[in-house]
CSV table of C-alpha atoms in Angstrom, one decimal:
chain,number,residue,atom,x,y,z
O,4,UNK,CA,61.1,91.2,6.0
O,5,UNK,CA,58.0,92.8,6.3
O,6,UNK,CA,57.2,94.1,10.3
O,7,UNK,CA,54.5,92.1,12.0
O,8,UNK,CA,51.6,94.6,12.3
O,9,UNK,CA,50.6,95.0,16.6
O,10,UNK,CA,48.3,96.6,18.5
O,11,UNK,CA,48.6,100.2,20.3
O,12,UNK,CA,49.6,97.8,23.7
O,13,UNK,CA,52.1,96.1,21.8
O,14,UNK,CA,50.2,92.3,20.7
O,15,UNK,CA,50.4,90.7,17.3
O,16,UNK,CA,46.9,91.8,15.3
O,17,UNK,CA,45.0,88.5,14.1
O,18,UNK,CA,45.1,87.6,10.8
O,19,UNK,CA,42.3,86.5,8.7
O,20,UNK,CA,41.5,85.3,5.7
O,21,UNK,CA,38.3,85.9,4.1
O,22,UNK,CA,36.2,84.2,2.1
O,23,UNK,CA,33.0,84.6,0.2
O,24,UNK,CA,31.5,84.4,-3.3
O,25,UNK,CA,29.8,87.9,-2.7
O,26,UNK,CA,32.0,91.3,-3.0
O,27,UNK,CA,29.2,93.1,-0.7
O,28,UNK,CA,29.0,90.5,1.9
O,29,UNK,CA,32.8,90.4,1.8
O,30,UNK,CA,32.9,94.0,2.4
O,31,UNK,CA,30.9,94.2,5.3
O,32,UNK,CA,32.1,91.7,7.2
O,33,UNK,CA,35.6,93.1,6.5
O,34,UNK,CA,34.6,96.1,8.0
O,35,UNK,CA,32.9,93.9,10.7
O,36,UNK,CA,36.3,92.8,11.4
O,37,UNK,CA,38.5,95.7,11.5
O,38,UNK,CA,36.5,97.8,13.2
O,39,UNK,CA,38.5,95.5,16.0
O,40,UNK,CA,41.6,97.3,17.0
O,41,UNK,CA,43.1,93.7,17.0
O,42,UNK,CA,42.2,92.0,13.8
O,43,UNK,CA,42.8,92.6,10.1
O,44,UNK,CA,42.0,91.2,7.1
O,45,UNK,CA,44.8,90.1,5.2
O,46,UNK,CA,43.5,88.8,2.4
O,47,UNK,CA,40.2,87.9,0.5
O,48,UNK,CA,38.9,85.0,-1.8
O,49,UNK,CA,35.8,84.7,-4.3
O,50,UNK,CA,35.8,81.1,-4.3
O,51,UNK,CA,37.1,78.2,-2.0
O,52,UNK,CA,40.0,77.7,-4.3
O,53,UNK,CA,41.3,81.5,-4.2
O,54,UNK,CA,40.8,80.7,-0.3
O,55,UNK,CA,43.7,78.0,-0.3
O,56,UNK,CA,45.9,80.3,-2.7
O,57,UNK,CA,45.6,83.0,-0.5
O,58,UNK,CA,46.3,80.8,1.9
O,59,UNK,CA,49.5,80.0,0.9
O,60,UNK,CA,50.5,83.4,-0.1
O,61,UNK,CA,49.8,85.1,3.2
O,62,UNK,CA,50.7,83.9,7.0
O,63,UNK,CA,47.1,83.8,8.2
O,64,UNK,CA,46.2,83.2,12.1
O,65,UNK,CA,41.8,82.7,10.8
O,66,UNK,CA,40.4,81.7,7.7
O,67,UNK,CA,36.5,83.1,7.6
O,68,UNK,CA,35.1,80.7,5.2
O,69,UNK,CA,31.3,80.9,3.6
O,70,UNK,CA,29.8,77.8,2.9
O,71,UNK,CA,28.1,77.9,-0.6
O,72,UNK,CA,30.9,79.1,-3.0
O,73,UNK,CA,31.7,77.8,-6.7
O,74,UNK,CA,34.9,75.5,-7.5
O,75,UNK,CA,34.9,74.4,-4.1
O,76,UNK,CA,32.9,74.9,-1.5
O,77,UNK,CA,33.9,76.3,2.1
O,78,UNK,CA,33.7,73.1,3.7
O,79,UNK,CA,35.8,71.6,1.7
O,80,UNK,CA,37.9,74.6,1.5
O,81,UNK,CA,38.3,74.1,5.1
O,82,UNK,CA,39.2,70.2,5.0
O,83,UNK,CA,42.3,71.4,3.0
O,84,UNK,CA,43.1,74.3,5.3
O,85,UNK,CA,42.8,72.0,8.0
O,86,UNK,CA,45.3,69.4,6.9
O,87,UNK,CA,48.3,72.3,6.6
O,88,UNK,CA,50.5,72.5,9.0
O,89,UNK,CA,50.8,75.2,10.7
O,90,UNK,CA,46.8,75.5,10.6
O,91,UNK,CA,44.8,78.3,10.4
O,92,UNK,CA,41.9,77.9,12.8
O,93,UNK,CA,38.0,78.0,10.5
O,94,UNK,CA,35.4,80.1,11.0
O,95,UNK,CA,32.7,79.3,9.2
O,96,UNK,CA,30.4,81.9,8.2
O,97,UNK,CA,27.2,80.6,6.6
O,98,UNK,CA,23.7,81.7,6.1
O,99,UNK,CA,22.3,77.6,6.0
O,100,UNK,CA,22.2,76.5,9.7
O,101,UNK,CA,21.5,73.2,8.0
O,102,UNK,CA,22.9,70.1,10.6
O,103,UNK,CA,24.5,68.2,8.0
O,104,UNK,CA,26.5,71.7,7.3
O,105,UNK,CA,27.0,72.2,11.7
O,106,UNK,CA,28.2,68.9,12.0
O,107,UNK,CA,30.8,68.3,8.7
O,108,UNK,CA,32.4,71.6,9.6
O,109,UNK,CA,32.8,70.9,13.5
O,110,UNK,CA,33.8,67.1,12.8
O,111,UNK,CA,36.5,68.2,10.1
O,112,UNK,CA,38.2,70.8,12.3
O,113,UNK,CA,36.8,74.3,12.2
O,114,UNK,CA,36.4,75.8,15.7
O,115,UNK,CA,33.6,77.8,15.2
O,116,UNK,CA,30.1,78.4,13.0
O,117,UNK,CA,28.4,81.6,12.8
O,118,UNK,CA,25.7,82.7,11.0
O,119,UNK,CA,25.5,85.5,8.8
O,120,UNK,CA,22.6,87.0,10.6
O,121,UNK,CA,24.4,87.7,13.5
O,122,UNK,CA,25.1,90.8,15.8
O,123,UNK,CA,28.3,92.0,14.3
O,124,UNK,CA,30.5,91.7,18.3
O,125,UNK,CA,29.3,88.0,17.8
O,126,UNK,CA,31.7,87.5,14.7
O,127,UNK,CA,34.4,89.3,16.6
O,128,UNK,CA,34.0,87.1,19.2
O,129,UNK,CA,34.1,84.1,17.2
O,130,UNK,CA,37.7,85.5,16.0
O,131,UNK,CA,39.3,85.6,18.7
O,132,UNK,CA,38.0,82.8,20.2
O,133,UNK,CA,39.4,80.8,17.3
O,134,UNK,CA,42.6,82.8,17.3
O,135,UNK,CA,42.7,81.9,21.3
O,136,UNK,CA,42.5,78.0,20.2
O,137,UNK,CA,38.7,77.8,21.7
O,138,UNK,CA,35.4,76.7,19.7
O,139,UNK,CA,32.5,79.3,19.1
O,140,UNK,CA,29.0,78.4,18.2
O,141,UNK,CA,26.7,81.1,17.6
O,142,UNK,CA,23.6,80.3,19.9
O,143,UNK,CA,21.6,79.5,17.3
O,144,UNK,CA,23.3,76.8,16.5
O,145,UNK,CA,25.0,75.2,19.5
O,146,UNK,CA,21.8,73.2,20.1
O,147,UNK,CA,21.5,71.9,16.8
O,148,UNK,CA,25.6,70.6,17.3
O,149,UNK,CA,25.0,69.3,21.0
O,150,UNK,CA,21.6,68.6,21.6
O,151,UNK,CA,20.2,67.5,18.4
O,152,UNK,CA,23.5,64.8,17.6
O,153,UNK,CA,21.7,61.6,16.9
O,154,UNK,CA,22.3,58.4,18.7
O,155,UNK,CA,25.6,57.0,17.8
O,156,UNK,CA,25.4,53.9,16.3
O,157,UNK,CA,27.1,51.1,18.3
O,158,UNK,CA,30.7,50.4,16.5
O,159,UNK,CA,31.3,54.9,16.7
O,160,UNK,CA,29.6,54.6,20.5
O,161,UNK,CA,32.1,51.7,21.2
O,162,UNK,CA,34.9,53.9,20.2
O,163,UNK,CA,34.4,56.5,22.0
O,164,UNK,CA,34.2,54.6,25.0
O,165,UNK,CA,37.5,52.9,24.7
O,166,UNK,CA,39.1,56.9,23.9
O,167,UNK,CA,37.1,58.6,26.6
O,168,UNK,CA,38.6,55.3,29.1
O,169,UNK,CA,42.2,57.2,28.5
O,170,UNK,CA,40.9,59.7,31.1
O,171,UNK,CA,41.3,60.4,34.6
O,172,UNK,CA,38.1,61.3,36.6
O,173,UNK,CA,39.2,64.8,37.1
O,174,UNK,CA,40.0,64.8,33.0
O,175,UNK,CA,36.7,63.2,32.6
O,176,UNK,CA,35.0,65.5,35.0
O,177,UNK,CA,36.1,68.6,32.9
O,178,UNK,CA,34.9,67.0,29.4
O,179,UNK,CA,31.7,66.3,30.8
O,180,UNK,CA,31.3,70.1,31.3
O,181,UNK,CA,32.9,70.6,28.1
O,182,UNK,CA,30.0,68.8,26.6
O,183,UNK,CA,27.3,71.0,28.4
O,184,UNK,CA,29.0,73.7,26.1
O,185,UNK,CA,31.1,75.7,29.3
O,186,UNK,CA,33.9,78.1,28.6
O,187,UNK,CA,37.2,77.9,30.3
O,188,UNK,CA,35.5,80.6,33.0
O,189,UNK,CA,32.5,78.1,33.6
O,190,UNK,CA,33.9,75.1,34.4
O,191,UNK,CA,36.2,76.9,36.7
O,192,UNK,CA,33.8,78.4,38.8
O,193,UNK,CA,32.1,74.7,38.9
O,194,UNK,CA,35.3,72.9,39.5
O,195,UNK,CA,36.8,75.3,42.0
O,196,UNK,CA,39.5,75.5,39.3
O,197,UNK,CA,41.6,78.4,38.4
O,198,UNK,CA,40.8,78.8,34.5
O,199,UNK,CA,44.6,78.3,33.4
O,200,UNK,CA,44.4,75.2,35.2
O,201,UNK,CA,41.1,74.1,33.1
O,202,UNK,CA,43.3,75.3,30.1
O,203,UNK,CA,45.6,72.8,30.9
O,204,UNK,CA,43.2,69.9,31.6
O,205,UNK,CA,41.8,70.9,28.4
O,206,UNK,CA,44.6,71.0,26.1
O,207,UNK,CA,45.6,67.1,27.5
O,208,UNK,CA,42.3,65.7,26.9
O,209,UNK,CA,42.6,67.1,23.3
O,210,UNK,CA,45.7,65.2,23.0
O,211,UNK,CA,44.5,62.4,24.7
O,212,UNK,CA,41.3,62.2,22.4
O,213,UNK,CA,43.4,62.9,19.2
O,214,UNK,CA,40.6,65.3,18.8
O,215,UNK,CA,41.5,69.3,17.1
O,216,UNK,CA,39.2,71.3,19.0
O,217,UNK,CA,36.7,71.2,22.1
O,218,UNK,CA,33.8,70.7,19.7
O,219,UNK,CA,35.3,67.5,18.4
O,220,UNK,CA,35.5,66.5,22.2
O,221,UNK,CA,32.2,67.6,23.2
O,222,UNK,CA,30.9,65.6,20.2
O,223,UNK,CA,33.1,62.5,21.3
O,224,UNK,CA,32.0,62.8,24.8
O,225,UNK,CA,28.2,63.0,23.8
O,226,UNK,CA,28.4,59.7,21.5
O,227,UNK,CA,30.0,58.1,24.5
O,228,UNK,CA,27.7,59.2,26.9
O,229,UNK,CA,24.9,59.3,25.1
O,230,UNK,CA,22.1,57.7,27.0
């Protein structure tokens, strides 16, 4: 059995899968990567369907998956990913900041969207954050997700109503500040709360909502709430 690679302080290093139809872009953002001392790319695909081989050939912790890539896209790629179990958490990696793109990738699972323009720390970031079970939005686009979501119509409005009801008021109180797009940290300070015990609220209104990440939440909460 092959050793699990760690960290010089002794943690697990993250493994990701990359994806991308371009061998340059692939190499820089490998590089990107593992220029973290606690990530490493395990494996890399061409195409979405190398993506769910390598998948299935490698124990992967983060699958960094482009959008526009031939036999299947990354969106898709990640639909599939998604529905394994254990999951790999998605970070999708895509120079089209399109909404229809934002919203099919947070709604089908993936915890974070990052454009490929960003500052190379940012894409780290968006790593672990996935690997930690949290949602990252590059700035860019966390408007576009949150702020731009049209009106629900009434029947998905009505729904989330009836999940959001599920709630207690200090549950509800956190997923309100969820929805404003706070981390852990944030809501902490705003609750008086210690941020393990925001963790914890956090992980049982996921539950509650049957929702896979805070993203789907936020989006939940904002259809319910939306004025």
């Amino acid at each position: 059995m092959t050793p699990v690679r760690r960290t010089d302080d002794g943690r697990p290093l993250i493994r990701v899968l990359l994806a991308d139809d371009e061998p340059l872009i692939r190499v820089g953002v490998r590089t990107v990567l593992e220029s973290a001392a606690d990530i490493t790319v395990v494996a890399e695909a061409g195409d979405g369907r190398a993506a769910l081989e390598a998948a299935s050939a490698y124990r992967v912790d983060v699958a960094v998956l482009d959008i526009s890539m031939p036999r299947l896209d990354g969106l898709a790629a990640a639909e599939s990913l998604l529905a394994r179990r254990p999951a790999p958490a998605v970070v999708v990696l895509t120079a089209f900041g399109l909404e229809e793109n934002v919203l099919r990738a947070v709604r089908g699972g993936a915890v974070g969207f990052v454009l490929k323009n960003c500052a190379p720390e940012e894409l780290i970031g968006a790593v672990r954050a996935a690997h930690a079970g949290q949602a990252y939005l590059s700035p860019a686009v966390t408007r576009l997700v949150l702020d731009q979501v049209r009106p629900p119509a009434p029947p998905r409005r009505a729904d989330a109503v009836h999940r959001l009801a599920t709630l207690t008021a200090r549950e509800t109180a956190v997923l309100r500040l969820v929805a404003e797009g706070m981390s852990n940290a944030e809501i902490g300070r705003t609750l008086r709360a210690t941020e393990t015990t925001v963790k914890t609220y956090v992980s049982r209104i996921l539950a509650k909502l049957a929702c896979t990440n805070r993203v789907q939440a936020a989006l939940l909460a904002r259809d319910a709430l939306h004025d």
